[in-house]
Amino acid sequence: MSLLDAAREVRERAYVPYSKFKVGAAIRGASGQVYRGCNVENVAYPEGTCAEAGAIAAMVAAGETELVEVAVIADSPSPVPPCGGCRQKLAEFGRGAVPVTLATTDGGIFETTIEALLPGSFDIGHMART
């Protein structure tokens, strides 16, 4: 199963009673293992969890801390990029050149990288004292 297929499959499990906007994400850890996440809403909308954050949490819970590939899919007219918070989360666990595939359920594809999604990202180097 491809990474995009894994994202497509988990998207169907999204819990979205308020927005009705299902998003699925799948990431590949450095080990090759695939981790999945879907968006989960709650009544205190919009205080839910993004699909990308769920996939990262699954990876970390499994003991990995490096991702090497990302796929995100939603039913949208054009590929939906991760929100700002998820871009920072992806940058925390993946290098700038990590490929990111953004897709629609109708077959639209946009290929990018973590660095292109979040240029000039905040990282540990900003916290170093000189």
Coordinates of N, CA and C in Angstrom, one line a residue:
M1 N 0.8 -1.2 0.0 CA 0.0 0.0 0.0 C 0.9 1.2 0.0
S2 N 0.6 2.2 -0.9 CA 1.3 3.4 -0.9 C 1.0 4.3 0.3
L3 N 1.9 5.3 0.5 CA 1.6 6.2 1.6 C 0.3 7.0 1.4
L4 N 0.1 7.4 0.1 CA -1.2 8.1 -0.2 C -2.4 7.2 0.0
D5 N -2.3 5.9 -0.3 CA -3.4 5.0 -0.1 C -3.6 4.9 1.4
A6 N -2.6 4.8 2.2 CA -2.7 4.8 3.7 C -3.5 6.0 4.2
A7 N -3.1 7.2 3.7 CA -3.8 8.4 4.1 C -5.3 8.4 3.6
R8 N -5.5 7.9 2.4 CA -6.9 7.8 1.9 C -7.7 6.9 2.8
E9 N -7.2 5.8 3.2 CA -7.9 4.8 4.0 C -8.2 5.4 5.4
V10 N -7.3 6.0 6.1 CA -7.5 6.5 7.4 C -8.4 7.7 7.4
R11 N -8.5 8.5 6.3 CA -9.3 9.6 6.1 C -10.8 9.2 6.4
E12 N -11.2 8.0 6.0 CA -12.5 7.6 6.1 C -12.9 7.4 7.6
R13 N -11.9 7.3 8.5 CA -12.2 7.2 9.9 C -12.3 8.5 10.7
A14 N -12.1 9.6 10.0 CA -12.1 10.9 10.6 C -13.4 11.2 11.4
Y15 N -13.3 11.8 12.5 CA -14.4 12.2 13.3 C -14.7 13.7 13.1
V16 N -15.6 14.0 12.2 CA -15.9 15.4 11.8 C -17.3 15.7 11.8
P17 N -18.0 15.6 13.0 CA -19.5 15.9 13.0 C -19.8 17.3 12.8
Y18 N -18.9 18.2 12.9 CA -19.2 19.7 12.8 C -18.8 20.2 11.5
S19 N -17.6 20.0 11.0 CA -17.1 20.6 9.7 C -17.5 19.7 8.6
K20 N -17.6 18.4 8.8 CA -17.8 17.4 7.8 C -16.6 17.3 6.8
F21 N -15.5 17.9 7.2 CA -14.3 17.9 6.3 C -13.3 16.9 6.8
K22 N -13.3 15.8 6.1 CA -12.4 14.7 6.5 C -11.0 14.9 5.9
V23 N -10.0 14.7 6.7 CA -8.6 14.7 6.3 C -7.9 13.5 6.8
G24 N -7.0 12.9 5.9 CA -6.2 11.8 6.3 C -4.8 12.1 6.1
A25 N -3.9 11.6 6.9 CA -2.4 11.8 6.8 C -1.7 10.5 7.1
A26 N -0.6 10.3 6.4 CA 0.2 9.2 6.6 C 1.7 9.7 6.5
I27 N 2.5 9.2 7.5 CA 3.9 9.5 7.4 C 4.7 8.2 7.5
R28 N 5.8 8.3 6.9 CA 6.8 7.2 6.9 C 7.9 7.5 7.9
G29 N 8.1 6.7 8.9 CA 9.2 7.0 9.8 C 10.5 6.5 9.1
A30 N 11.6 6.9 9.7 CA 13.0 6.5 9.2 C 13.1 4.9 9.1
S31 N 12.4 4.2 10.0 CA 12.4 2.7 10.0 C 11.7 2.2 8.8
G32 N 10.9 3.0 8.1 CA 10.1 2.5 7.0 C 8.6 2.2 7.4
Q33 N 8.4 2.2 8.7 CA 7.0 2.0 9.2 C 6.1 3.2 8.8
V34 N 4.9 2.9 8.5 CA 3.9 3.9 8.2 C 3.0 4.2 9.4
Y35 N 2.8 5.5 9.7 CA 1.9 5.9 10.8 C 0.8 6.8 10.2
R36 N -0.4 6.6 10.7 CA -1.6 7.3 10.1 C -2.3 8.1 11.1
G37 N -3.0 9.2 10.6 CA -3.8 10.0 11.5 C -4.9 10.6 10.7
C38 N -6.0 10.9 11.4 CA -7.1 11.6 10.8 C -7.6 12.7 11.7
N39 N -8.3 13.7 11.2 CA -8.7 14.8 12.0 C -9.8 14.3 12.9
V40 N -9.8 14.9 14.2 CA -10.8 14.5 15.2 C -11.3 15.8 15.8
E41 N -12.6 16.1 15.6 CA -13.2 17.3 16.1 C -13.8 17.0 17.5
N42 N -14.2 18.1 18.2 CA -15.0 17.9 19.4 C -16.0 19.1 19.5
V43 N -16.9 19.1 20.4 CA -17.9 20.1 20.5 C -17.3 21.5 20.8
A44 N -16.2 21.6 21.3 CA -15.5 22.9 21.6 C -14.8 23.3 20.3
Y45 N -15.5 23.1 19.2 CA -14.9 23.4 17.8 C -14.4 24.8 17.8
P46 N -13.2 25.1 17.3 CA -12.3 24.2 16.5 C -11.2 23.5 17.3
E47 N -11.4 23.2 18.6 CA -10.4 22.6 19.4 C -10.2 21.1 19.1
G48 N -9.9 20.7 17.9 CA -9.7 19.3 17.5 C -8.3 19.0 17.3
T49 N -8.1 17.9 16.7 CA -6.7 17.4 16.4 C -6.6 17.2 14.9
C50 N -5.6 17.8 14.3 CA -5.3 17.6 12.8 C -4.8 16.2 12.5
A51 N -5.1 15.8 11.3 CA -4.6 14.5 10.8 C -3.1 14.4 10.9
E52 N -2.4 15.4 10.5 CA -0.9 15.3 10.6 C -0.4 15.2 12.0
A53 N -1.0 15.9 12.9 CA -0.6 15.8 14.3 C -0.9 14.4 14.9
G54 N -2.0 13.8 14.4 CA -2.3 12.4 14.9 C -1.3 11.4 14.4
A55 N -0.9 11.6 13.1 CA 0.1 10.7 12.5 C 1.4 10.8 13.3
I56 N 1.8 12.0 13.5 CA 3.1 12.3 14.3 C 3.0 11.7 15.7
A57 N 1.9 11.8 16.3 CA 1.7 11.3 17.7 C 1.8 9.8 17.6
A58 N 1.2 9.1 16.6 CA 1.3 7.7 16.5 C 2.8 7.3 16.3
M59 N 3.5 8.0 15.5 CA 4.9 7.7 15.3 C 5.7 7.8 16.6
V60 N 5.5 8.9 17.3 CA 6.3 9.1 18.5 C 5.9 8.0 19.6
A61 N 4.6 7.7 19.6 CA 4.1 6.7 20.6 C 4.8 5.3 20.3
A62 N 5.1 5.1 19.0 CA 5.7 3.8 18.6 C 7.2 3.9 18.8
G63 N 7.8 5.0 19.2 CA 9.2 5.1 19.6 C 10.1 5.7 18.5
E64 N 9.5 6.2 17.4 CA 10.3 6.9 16.4 C 10.2 8.4 16.5
T65 N 11.2 9.1 16.1 CA 11.2 10.6 16.1 C 11.7 11.2 14.8
E66 N 11.8 10.4 13.8 CA 12.2 11.0 12.5 C 11.2 10.5 11.4
L67 N 10.6 11.5 10.6 CA 9.8 11.1 9.5 C 10.6 11.4 8.2
V68 N 10.3 10.6 7.2 CA 11.0 10.8 5.9 C 10.1 11.0 4.7
E69 N 8.8 10.9 4.9 CA 7.9 11.2 3.9 C 6.5 11.4 4.5
V70 N 5.7 12.3 3.8 CA 4.4 12.7 4.3 C 3.4 12.7 3.1
A71 N 2.1 12.2 3.4 CA 1.0 12.3 2.5 C -0.2 12.8 3.2
V72 N -0.9 13.7 2.6 CA -2.1 14.3 3.2 C -3.2 14.3 2.1
I73 N -4.4 13.9 2.5 CA -5.5 13.9 1.5 C -6.8 14.4 2.1
A74 N -7.6 15.2 1.2 CA -8.9 15.7 1.7 C -9.8 15.8 0.4
D75 N -11.1 15.9 0.7 CA -12.0 16.1 -0.4 C -12.2 17.6 -0.6
S76 N -11.4 18.1 -1.5 CA -11.3 19.6 -1.7 C -11.0 19.8 -3.2
P77 N -11.4 21.0 -3.7 CA -11.1 21.3 -5.1 C -9.6 21.3 -5.4
S78 N -8.8 21.6 -4.5 CA -7.3 21.6 -4.7 C -6.7 21.0 -3.5
P79 N -5.4 20.5 -3.6 CA -4.7 19.8 -2.5 C -4.6 20.8 -1.3
V80 N -5.0 20.3 -0.1 CA -5.0 21.1 1.1 C -3.7 21.0 1.8
P81 N -3.0 22.1 2.1 CA -1.7 22.1 2.8 C -2.0 22.0 4.3
P82 N -1.0 21.5 5.0 CA -1.1 21.5 6.5 C -1.3 22.9 7.1
C83 N -2.0 23.0 8.2 CA -2.1 24.3 8.9 C -0.7 24.7 9.4
G84 N -0.6 25.9 9.8 CA 0.7 26.5 10.3 C 1.3 25.6 11.5
G85 N 0.4 25.2 12.4 CA 0.9 24.4 13.5 C 1.4 23.1 13.1
C86 N 0.7 22.5 12.1 CA 1.2 21.2 11.6 C 2.5 21.3 10.8
R87 N 2.6 22.4 10.1 CA 3.9 22.6 9.4 C 5.0 22.7 10.4
Q88 N 4.9 23.3 11.5 CA 5.9 23.4 12.5 C 6.1 22.0 13.1
K89 N 5.1 21.2 13.3 CA 5.2 19.9 13.8 C 6.0 19.0 12.8
L90 N 5.7 19.1 11.6 CA 6.4 18.3 10.6 C 7.9 18.7 10.5
A91 N 8.1 20.0 10.7 CA 9.5 20.5 10.7 C 10.3 20.0 11.9
E92 N 9.6 19.7 13.0 CA 10.2 19.2 14.2 C 10.8 17.8 14.0
F93 N 10.1 17.0 13.2 CA 10.4 15.6 13.1 C 11.0 15.2 11.7
G94 N 11.0 16.1 10.7 CA 11.5 15.8 9.4 C 12.4 16.9 8.9
R95 N 13.4 16.5 8.1 CA 14.3 17.5 7.5 C 13.6 18.3 6.4
G96 N 14.2 19.4 6.1 CA 13.6 20.3 5.1 C 13.3 19.7 3.8
A97 N 14.1 18.7 3.3 CA 14.0 18.1 2.0 C 13.0 16.9 2.0
V98 N 12.4 16.6 3.1 CA 11.4 15.5 3.2 C 10.2 15.8 2.2
P99 N 9.9 14.8 1.3 CA 8.9 15.0 0.4 C 7.5 15.0 1.1
V100 N 6.6 15.9 0.6 CA 5.2 16.0 1.1 C 4.3 15.9 -0.1
T101 N 3.4 15.0 -0.1 CA 2.4 14.9 -1.2 C 1.1 15.3 -0.6
L102 N 0.5 16.3 -1.3 CA -0.8 16.8 -0.9 C -1.8 16.4 -2.0
A103 N -2.9 15.8 -1.6 CA -3.8 15.2 -2.7 C -5.2 15.5 -2.4
T104 N -6.0 15.4 -3.5 CA -7.5 15.5 -3.3 C -8.1 14.1 -3.6
T105 N -9.3 13.9 -3.1 CA -9.9 12.6 -3.4 C -10.2 12.4 -4.8
D106 N -10.2 13.4 -5.6 CA -10.5 13.3 -7.1 C -9.2 13.1 -7.9
G107 N -8.1 13.0 -7.2 CA -6.8 12.7 -7.9 C -5.9 13.8 -8.1
G108 N -6.2 15.0 -7.6 CA -5.3 16.1 -7.7 C -4.1 15.9 -6.8
I109 N -2.9 16.2 -7.3 CA -1.7 16.0 -6.5 C -0.8 17.3 -6.6
F110 N -0.2 17.6 -5.4 CA 0.8 18.7 -5.4 C 1.9 18.1 -4.6
E111 N 3.1 18.1 -5.2 CA 4.3 17.6 -4.5 C 5.1 18.8 -4.0
T112 N 5.6 18.7 -2.8 CA 6.4 19.8 -2.2 C 7.3 19.2 -1.1
T113 N 7.9 20.0 -0.3 CA 8.8 19.6 0.8 C 8.4 20.3 2.1
I114 N 8.9 19.8 3.2 CA 8.7 20.5 4.4 C 9.2 21.9 4.4
E115 N 10.4 22.0 3.8 CA 11.1 23.4 3.8 C 10.3 24.4 2.9
A116 N 9.7 23.9 1.9 CA 8.9 24.8 1.0 C 7.6 25.2 1.8
L117 N 7.0 24.3 2.6 CA 5.8 24.6 3.3 C 6.1 25.6 4.5
L118 N 7.3 25.5 5.0 CA 7.7 26.3 6.2 C 9.1 26.9 6.1
P119 N 9.3 27.9 5.1 CA 10.6 28.4 5.0 C 11.0 29.2 6.3
G120 N 12.2 29.2 6.6 CA 12.7 29.9 7.8 C 12.1 29.4 9.1
S121 N 11.8 28.1 9.2 CA 11.2 27.6 10.4 C 12.0 27.8 11.6
F122 N 11.3 27.9 12.7 CA 11.9 28.0 14.1 C 12.4 26.7 14.4
D123 N 13.7 26.6 14.9 CA 14.2 25.3 15.3 C 15.1 25.5 16.5
I124 N 15.7 24.4 16.9 CA 16.5 24.4 18.2 C 17.7 25.4 18.1
G125 N 18.2 25.7 16.9 CA 19.2 26.6 16.7 C 18.9 28.0 17.2
H126 N 17.6 28.4 17.2 CA 17.1 29.7 17.6 C 17.2 29.8 19.2
M127 N 17.3 28.7 19.8 CA 17.2 28.6 21.3 C 18.7 28.6 21.9
A128 N 19.7 28.4 21.0 CA 21.1 28.4 21.5 C 21.5 29.7 22.0
R129 N 22.2 29.7 23.0 CA 22.8 31.0 23.6 C 24.2 31.1 22.9
T130 N 24.6 32.3 22.6 CA 25.9 32.5 22.0 C 26.9 33.0 23.1

